Short mmCIF file of C-alpha atoms in Angstrom, two decimals:
data_model
loop_
_atom_site.label_atom_id
_atom_site.label_comp_id
_atom_site.label_asym_id
_atom_site.label_seq_id
_atom_site.Cartn_x
_atom_site.Cartn_y
_atom_site.Cartn_z
CA MET Q 1 -4.37 22.91 10.02
CA ASN Q 2 -3.87 25.35 7.94
CA GLN Q 3 -4.35 24.15 4.45
CA SER Q 4 -1.65 25.37 2.64
CA PHE Q 5 1.20 23.36 4.96
CA LEU Q 6 -0.25 20.21 3.55
CA TYR Q 7 1.03 21.08 0.13
CA THR Q 8 4.53 22.35 1.06
CA VAL Q 9 7.38 20.20 -0.54
CA LEU Q 10 10.40 19.19 2.61
CA SER Q 11 13.48 17.89 0.96
CA LEU Q 12 15.05 15.08 2.41
CA THR Q 13 18.98 16.05 3.10
CA ALA Q 14 19.90 12.86 4.88
CA TYR Q 15 19.89 10.96 0.82
CA SER Q 16 22.82 11.06 -0.53
CA PRO Q 17 22.77 10.65 -4.93
CA PRO Q 18 22.31 6.94 -5.65
CA GLY Q 19 25.34 4.97 -5.27
CA LEU Q 20 26.45 1.71 -3.60
CA LEU Q 21 24.83 2.61 0.35
CA ASN Q 22 21.78 3.73 -1.17
CA TYR Q 23 21.57 0.15 -3.39
CA VAL Q 24 22.44 -2.23 -0.42
CA PHE Q 25 19.55 -0.62 1.74
CA PHE Q 26 17.17 -0.90 -0.77
CA VAL Q 27 18.25 -4.18 -0.73
CA LEU Q 28 17.88 -5.18 2.47
CA CYS Q 29 14.02 -3.78 2.38
CA LEU Q 30 13.34 -6.22 -0.07
CA LEU Q 31 14.63 -9.12 2.30
CA LEU Q 32 11.26 -8.94 4.44
CA ASP Q 33 10.32 -12.28 3.82
CA PRO Q 34 5.95 -12.55 4.18
CA HIS Q 35 6.46 -16.26 5.50
CA LEU Q 36 7.96 -14.71 8.91
CA HIS Q 37 4.95 -12.63 9.64
CA LYS Q 38 2.83 -15.77 10.77
CA PRO Q 39 3.69 -15.98 14.83
CA MET Q 40 2.18 -18.78 16.66
CA TYR Q 41 0.60 -16.51 19.44
CA THR Q 42 -2.41 -14.29 18.89
CA PHE Q 43 0.02 -11.21 20.61
CA LEU Q 44 2.69 -12.48 18.20
CA LEU Q 45 0.46 -12.02 15.20
CA HIS Q 46 -0.47 -8.52 16.26
CA LEU Q 47 3.18 -7.95 17.59
CA ALA Q 48 4.02 -9.37 13.76
CA LEU Q 49 1.36 -7.09 11.68
CA ASN Q 50 2.28 -3.87 14.15
CA GLY Q 51 5.60 -4.88 12.34
CA ILE Q 52 4.62 -4.39 9.15
CA VAL Q 53 2.94 -1.15 9.85
CA GLY Q 54 6.07 0.24 10.54
CA SER Q 55 7.70 -1.56 8.01
CA CYS Q 56 5.36 -0.24 5.19
CA ALA Q 57 5.20 3.25 6.97
CA VAL Q 58 9.08 3.98 6.46
CA CYS Q 59 10.44 1.56 3.41
CA PRO Q 60 8.38 2.51 0.59
CA LYS Q 61 9.23 6.06 0.83
CA VAL Q 62 12.93 5.51 1.75
CA MET Q 63 13.42 2.59 -1.03
CA GLN Q 64 12.07 5.54 -3.37
CA SER Q 65 13.95 7.85 -2.06
CA LEU Q 66 17.42 6.00 -2.07
CA LEU Q 67 16.98 5.69 -6.31
CA SER Q 68 15.96 9.53 -6.61
CA ARG Q 69 18.35 11.90 -6.97
CA ASP Q 70 15.44 14.41 -5.83
CA PRO Q 71 14.32 12.93 -2.63
CA PHE Q 72 11.39 15.16 -1.48
CA MET Q 73 8.28 14.71 0.18
CA SER Q 74 4.58 16.22 0.75
CA TYR Q 75 3.66 17.94 4.56
CA GLY Q 76 0.85 15.87 4.32
CA GLY Q 77 3.14 12.88 3.44
CA CYS Q 78 5.40 13.42 6.20
CA LEU Q 79 2.62 13.93 8.82
CA LEU Q 80 1.06 10.98 7.76
CA GLN Q 81 4.52 9.04 8.42
CA VAL Q 82 4.82 10.27 11.59
CA LEU Q 83 1.06 9.23 13.00
CA PHE Q 84 2.02 5.32 11.62
CA VAL Q 85 5.81 5.73 12.91
CA ASN Q 86 4.16 6.52 16.14
CA VAL Q 87 1.86 3.91 16.32
CA TYR Q 88 4.03 1.67 15.23
CA GLY Q 89 6.46 2.37 18.30
CA SER Q 90 3.44 2.58 20.51
CA CYS Q 91 1.34 -0.10 19.90
CA ALA Q 92 4.59 -2.71 20.28
CA TYR Q 93 5.29 -1.66 23.14
CA ALA Q 94 1.58 -1.99 24.65
CA ILE Q 95 1.72 -5.34 23.20
CA LEU Q 96 5.00 -6.53 24.21
CA ALA Q 97 3.28 -5.27 27.79
CA VAL Q 98 0.07 -7.32 27.57
CA MET Q 99 2.48 -9.99 26.32
CA ALA Q 100 4.13 -9.72 29.68
CA TYR Q 101 0.99 -9.88 31.71
CA ASP Q 102 -0.13 -13.07 29.38
CA ARG Q 103 3.44 -15.05 31.04
CA TYR Q 104 2.88 -13.53 34.39
CA ILE Q 105 -0.49 -15.15 35.13
CA SER Q 106 0.67 -18.19 32.72
CA ILE Q 107 3.63 -18.90 35.60
CA CYS Q 108 2.42 -17.17 38.61
CA LYS Q 109 -1.53 -18.61 38.22
CA PRO Q 110 -1.33 -21.78 36.06
CA LEU Q 111 -4.75 -22.72 37.42
CA GLN Q 112 -5.73 -19.63 36.76
CA TYR Q 113 -4.45 -19.22 33.04
CA HIS Q 114 -7.57 -20.42 31.38
CA THR Q 115 -10.11 -18.38 33.62
CA ILE Q 116 -8.37 -15.22 32.86
CA ILE Q 117 -6.90 -14.97 29.67
CA THR Q 118 -9.97 -15.90 27.95
CA PRO Q 119 -11.10 -15.05 24.71
CA GLY Q 120 -12.83 -12.05 25.75
CA ARG Q 121 -9.89 -10.79 27.96
CA VAL Q 122 -7.52 -11.09 25.18
CA ARG Q 123 -9.92 -9.14 22.49
CA GLY Q 124 -10.11 -6.41 25.33
CA LEU Q 125 -6.77 -6.33 26.20
CA LEU Q 126 -5.54 -6.16 22.27
CA ALA Q 127 -8.27 -3.32 21.95
CA ALA Q 128 -6.45 -1.68 24.69
CA ALA Q 129 -3.19 -1.99 23.31
CA TYR Q 130 -4.53 -0.43 19.80
CA LEU Q 131 -6.76 2.52 21.20
CA PHE Q 132 -4.91 4.22 23.34
CA PRO Q 133 -1.62 4.54 21.10
CA VAL Q 134 -3.67 5.64 17.93
CA GLY Q 135 -5.39 8.09 20.12
CA LEU Q 136 -3.00 9.48 21.91
CA THR Q 137 -0.54 9.36 19.02
CA ALA Q 138 -2.99 10.91 16.58
CA SER Q 139 -3.71 13.59 19.20
CA GLN Q 140 0.28 14.21 19.46
CA VAL Q 141 0.21 15.05 15.25
CA TYR Q 142 -2.46 17.06 15.52
CA LEU Q 143 -0.98 19.38 17.75
CA THR Q 144 1.99 19.17 15.74
CA SER Q 145 0.56 20.20 12.44
CA GLN Q 146 -0.46 23.32 13.74
CA LEU Q 147 2.85 24.87 14.12
CA PRO Q 148 3.74 26.92 11.27
CA LEU Q 149 6.71 25.69 10.08
CA CYS Q 150 10.25 27.85 9.16
CA ARG Q 151 12.52 25.50 7.92
CA PHE Q 152 11.61 22.89 5.69
CA ALA Q 153 14.86 20.43 4.76
CA VAL Q 154 14.76 17.31 7.01
CA ASN Q 155 18.32 15.48 7.79
CA LYS Q 156 17.15 12.24 8.13
CA MET Q 157 15.35 9.29 5.80
CA PHE Q 158 12.15 9.65 7.74
CA CYS Q 159 9.76 11.95 9.31
CA ASP Q 160 9.01 12.01 13.02
CA ASN Q 161 7.20 14.04 15.39
CA LEU Q 162 11.01 15.64 16.73
CA VAL Q 163 11.99 16.41 13.39
CA VAL Q 164 8.57 18.44 12.12
CA VAL Q 165 8.92 19.86 15.41
CA LYS Q 166 12.69 20.96 14.76
CA LEU Q 167 11.18 22.88 11.35
CA ALA Q 168 8.71 24.89 13.47
CA CYS Q 169 9.47 28.69 14.02
CA PHE Q 170 8.91 28.32 17.47
CA ARG Q 171 7.65 25.54 20.33
CA ARG Q 172 4.15 26.29 22.45
CA ASP Q 173 4.24 24.66 26.24
CA LEU Q 174 1.46 22.39 24.86
CA GLU Q 175 3.21 20.30 23.05
CA ASN Q 176 6.37 19.66 25.49
CA VAL Q 177 3.68 18.78 27.67
CA TYR Q 178 1.88 16.28 26.03
CA GLY Q 179 5.15 15.01 24.24
CA LEU Q 180 5.85 14.60 28.19
CA PHE Q 181 2.69 12.88 28.56
CA ILE Q 182 2.59 10.51 25.81
CA VAL Q 183 6.28 9.27 27.09
CA CYS Q 184 4.89 8.56 30.48
CA SER Q 185 1.87 6.45 29.07
CA LEU Q 186 3.00 4.87 25.98
CA VAL Q 187 6.63 4.09 27.08
CA LEU Q 188 7.26 4.61 30.66
CA PHE Q 189 3.93 2.68 32.06
CA PRO Q 190 4.28 -0.03 29.63
CA PHE Q 191 8.09 -0.34 31.12
CA VAL Q 192 6.96 -0.50 34.42
CA CYS Q 193 4.39 -3.01 33.94
CA VAL Q 194 6.76 -5.38 32.12
CA LEU Q 195 9.50 -4.95 35.04
CA LEU Q 196 6.80 -5.46 37.43
CA SER Q 197 5.37 -8.93 35.72
CA TYR Q 198 8.72 -10.69 35.81
CA MET Q 199 9.80 -9.19 39.24
CA GLN Q 200 6.85 -12.14 40.37
CA ILE Q 201 7.90 -14.38 38.10
CA LEU Q 202 11.41 -14.35 39.03
CA SER Q 203 9.81 -14.45 42.55
CA VAL Q 204 7.94 -17.54 41.70
CA SER Q 205 10.41 -19.13 39.84
CA TRP Q 206 13.14 -19.09 42.51
CA ARG Q 207 11.07 -20.73 44.89
CA ALA Q 208 10.16 -23.62 42.35
CA SER Q 209 12.33 -26.79 41.24
CA LYS Q 210 15.06 -26.58 38.53
CA ALA Q 211 12.60 -28.43 36.07
CA SER Q 212 10.43 -25.43 36.50
CA GLN Q 213 12.85 -22.62 36.64
CA ARG Q 214 13.88 -24.15 33.06
CA LYS Q 215 10.58 -24.29 32.31
CA ALA Q 216 9.98 -20.46 33.06
CA LEU Q 217 13.26 -19.25 31.00
CA SER Q 218 12.34 -21.28 28.09
CA THR Q 219 9.08 -19.61 28.30
CA CYS Q 220 10.02 -15.89 29.35
CA ALA Q 221 13.23 -15.97 27.23
CA PRO Q 222 11.81 -14.92 23.74
CA HIS Q 223 9.38 -12.38 25.22
CA LEU Q 224 12.51 -11.12 26.90
CA ILE Q 225 15.04 -10.22 24.45
CA ILE Q 226 12.42 -8.91 21.79
CA PHE Q 227 12.25 -6.34 24.77
CA ILE Q 228 15.34 -5.70 25.67
CA ASN Q 229 15.59 -5.16 22.08
CA PHE Q 230 13.25 -3.09 21.05
CA SER Q 231 13.55 -1.19 24.02
CA THR Q 232 17.10 -0.40 22.99
CA ILE Q 233 16.27 0.12 19.78
CA ILE Q 234 13.53 3.06 20.67
CA LEU Q 235 16.30 4.28 23.20
CA TYR Q 236 18.61 5.12 20.27
CA SER Q 237 16.10 6.12 18.06
CA VAL Q 238 15.25 8.77 20.22
CA LEU Q 239 18.74 9.88 21.32
CA TYR Q 240 19.88 10.04 17.28
CA ASN Q 241 16.66 12.61 16.48
CA ARG Q 242 18.07 14.57 18.78
CA ARG Q 243 21.26 15.19 17.19
CA ASP Q 244 21.36 18.04 14.38
CA SER Q 245 23.82 16.60 12.19
CA VAL Q 246 24.02 13.37 11.45
CA SER Q 247 26.37 11.14 8.58
CA VAL Q 248 24.92 9.09 5.78
CA LEU Q 249 25.71 5.50 7.61
CA GLY Q 250 24.20 7.03 11.19
CA ASN Q 251 21.11 7.80 8.99
CA PHE Q 252 21.42 4.51 7.41
CA LEU Q 253 22.09 2.73 10.76
CA ASN Q 254 18.87 4.37 12.55
CA SER Q 255 16.38 3.28 9.68
CA THR Q 256 17.94 0.03 9.38
CA LEU Q 257 17.55 -1.01 13.58
CA PHE Q 258 13.63 1.05 13.79
CA ALA Q 259 12.32 -0.09 10.78
CA LEU Q 260 14.21 -3.58 9.43
CA LEU Q 261 15.42 -5.51 12.23
CA PRO Q 262 12.50 -5.61 14.70
CA PRO Q 263 9.88 -7.18 12.40
CA LEU Q 264 12.45 -9.56 11.25
CA PHE Q 265 14.03 -10.00 14.73
CA HIS Q 266 10.69 -10.47 16.30
CA PRO Q 267 9.04 -13.77 14.26
CA LEU Q 268 12.36 -15.91 14.17
CA VAL Q 269 12.85 -15.25 17.95
CA TYR Q 270 9.36 -17.33 18.73
CA GLY Q 271 9.07 -19.33 15.18
CA LEU Q 272 12.60 -20.18 14.97
CA ARG Q 273 12.18 -24.01 15.27
CA THR Q 274 8.96 -24.14 13.26
CA LYS Q 275 9.25 -25.60 9.67
CA GLU Q 276 7.80 -22.83 7.74
CA ILE Q 277 10.83 -20.75 9.40
CA GLN Q 278 13.16 -23.34 8.49
CA ARG Q 279 12.19 -23.37 5.15
CA SER Q 280 12.10 -19.63 4.71
CA ILE Q 281 15.97 -18.98 5.50
CA GLN Q 282 16.94 -22.38 4.04
CA LYS Q 283 15.25 -20.83 0.78
CA LEU Q 284 16.71 -17.39 1.03
CA LEU Q 285 20.46 -18.23 2.95
CA LEU Q 286 20.65 -21.79 1.00
CA ALA Q 287 18.38 -21.86 -2.03
CA ALA Q 288 17.87 -25.54 -0.94
CA PRO Q 289 15.23 -27.03 -2.80
CA PRO Q 290 13.06 -28.58 -0.76
CA ARG Q 291 12.89 -32.47 0.27
CA LEU Q 292 10.28 -34.38 -1.81
CA GLY Q 293 8.25 -36.99 0.35
CA PRO Q 294 7.45 -40.45 -1.35
CA ALA Q 295 4.92 -40.11 -4.39
CA PRO Q 296 1.35 -41.21 -3.76
CA PRO Q 297 0.36 -45.34 -3.92
CA HIS Q 298 -1.67 -44.22 -6.88
CA LEU Q 299 1.05 -41.98 -8.68
CA ARG Q 300 3.97 -44.49 -8.08
CA VAL Q 301 5.53 -45.95 -11.53
CA ALA Q 302 6.26 -49.88 -11.43
CA PRO Q 303 10.22 -50.47 -12.76
CA VAL Q 304 10.23 -51.44 -16.11
CA ASP Q 305 12.01 -55.27 -16.32
CA ARG Q 306 14.57 -54.97 -19.28
CA SER Q 307 14.65 -58.42 -18.92
CA PRO Q 308 14.15 -60.34 -22.83
CA HIS Q 309 10.39 -61.88 -22.30
CA PRO Q 310 10.58 -65.99 -22.18
CA ALA Q 311 8.79 -66.14 -25.13
CA SER Q 312 10.92 -64.54 -27.04
CA ARG Q 313 14.24 -66.50 -25.73
CA ARG Q 314 16.16 -68.53 -28.85
CA PRO Q 315 16.00 -72.38 -27.92
CA GLY Q 316 18.98 -73.68 -26.30
CA SER Q 317 19.76 -69.80 -25.33
#
């Protein structure tokens, strides 16, 4: 990498001067309640942690730029943001594919579930869900960093790989081929895995009883909702990033959908009925104080008898 490029300053032209829209988005960035990132299951825990990585990669710099009249970012910082944004998207897809495999084993092979989904297998699946995306995306960012820059204005609220490639003086065939390989490995392959898993689940559920069908639906519905939601967001972001000129509102919408909605929406889908998330939503929307239970016996205060003492009564009263 040419070391001089690391100290190059890029201008983020997608930001308008501080105004109402900037302040609204700044407040939305603050609404990520950390209590919503405590999922019930190990895979959901890692999905939530991955969502925090995506939010931290985008939101702090976005929030700073929203309140600044001259938003700038170093080229090295832009490449670092590209790396974490790519890790966020690709690892989320990989974890969703692992969760689909877990649902397939639990429904199609329930008697063998504990012998297949062992702690060692869980660690292996999670390691693969992290190592492959991180390795492939890091290599892609390195190849992108080798391109010489001829433009320095980014009409987006945050950096991604395609944005940086568009700043280059030219594009090599190696980046194009490797980008296609990334899409097939980190997007298409997990998508096919999820699709095949649900085809098997649907086939088994179709021959089961009504009660088993309802149980399978309740088990798979949260994951399916999350997968469709995230796939739609990724598709929208890809189409959005291929546009050369977009409005301020379009930038705002893309940043909200990509960096804020999944980390907030995914834990809610799985844990909406848990008491902790109910308290978080109550605190956020209603600001109602929590109910206090009865005091322990050693802290209870006996009621005071305020009637006159018999010895102090007057005779004949």
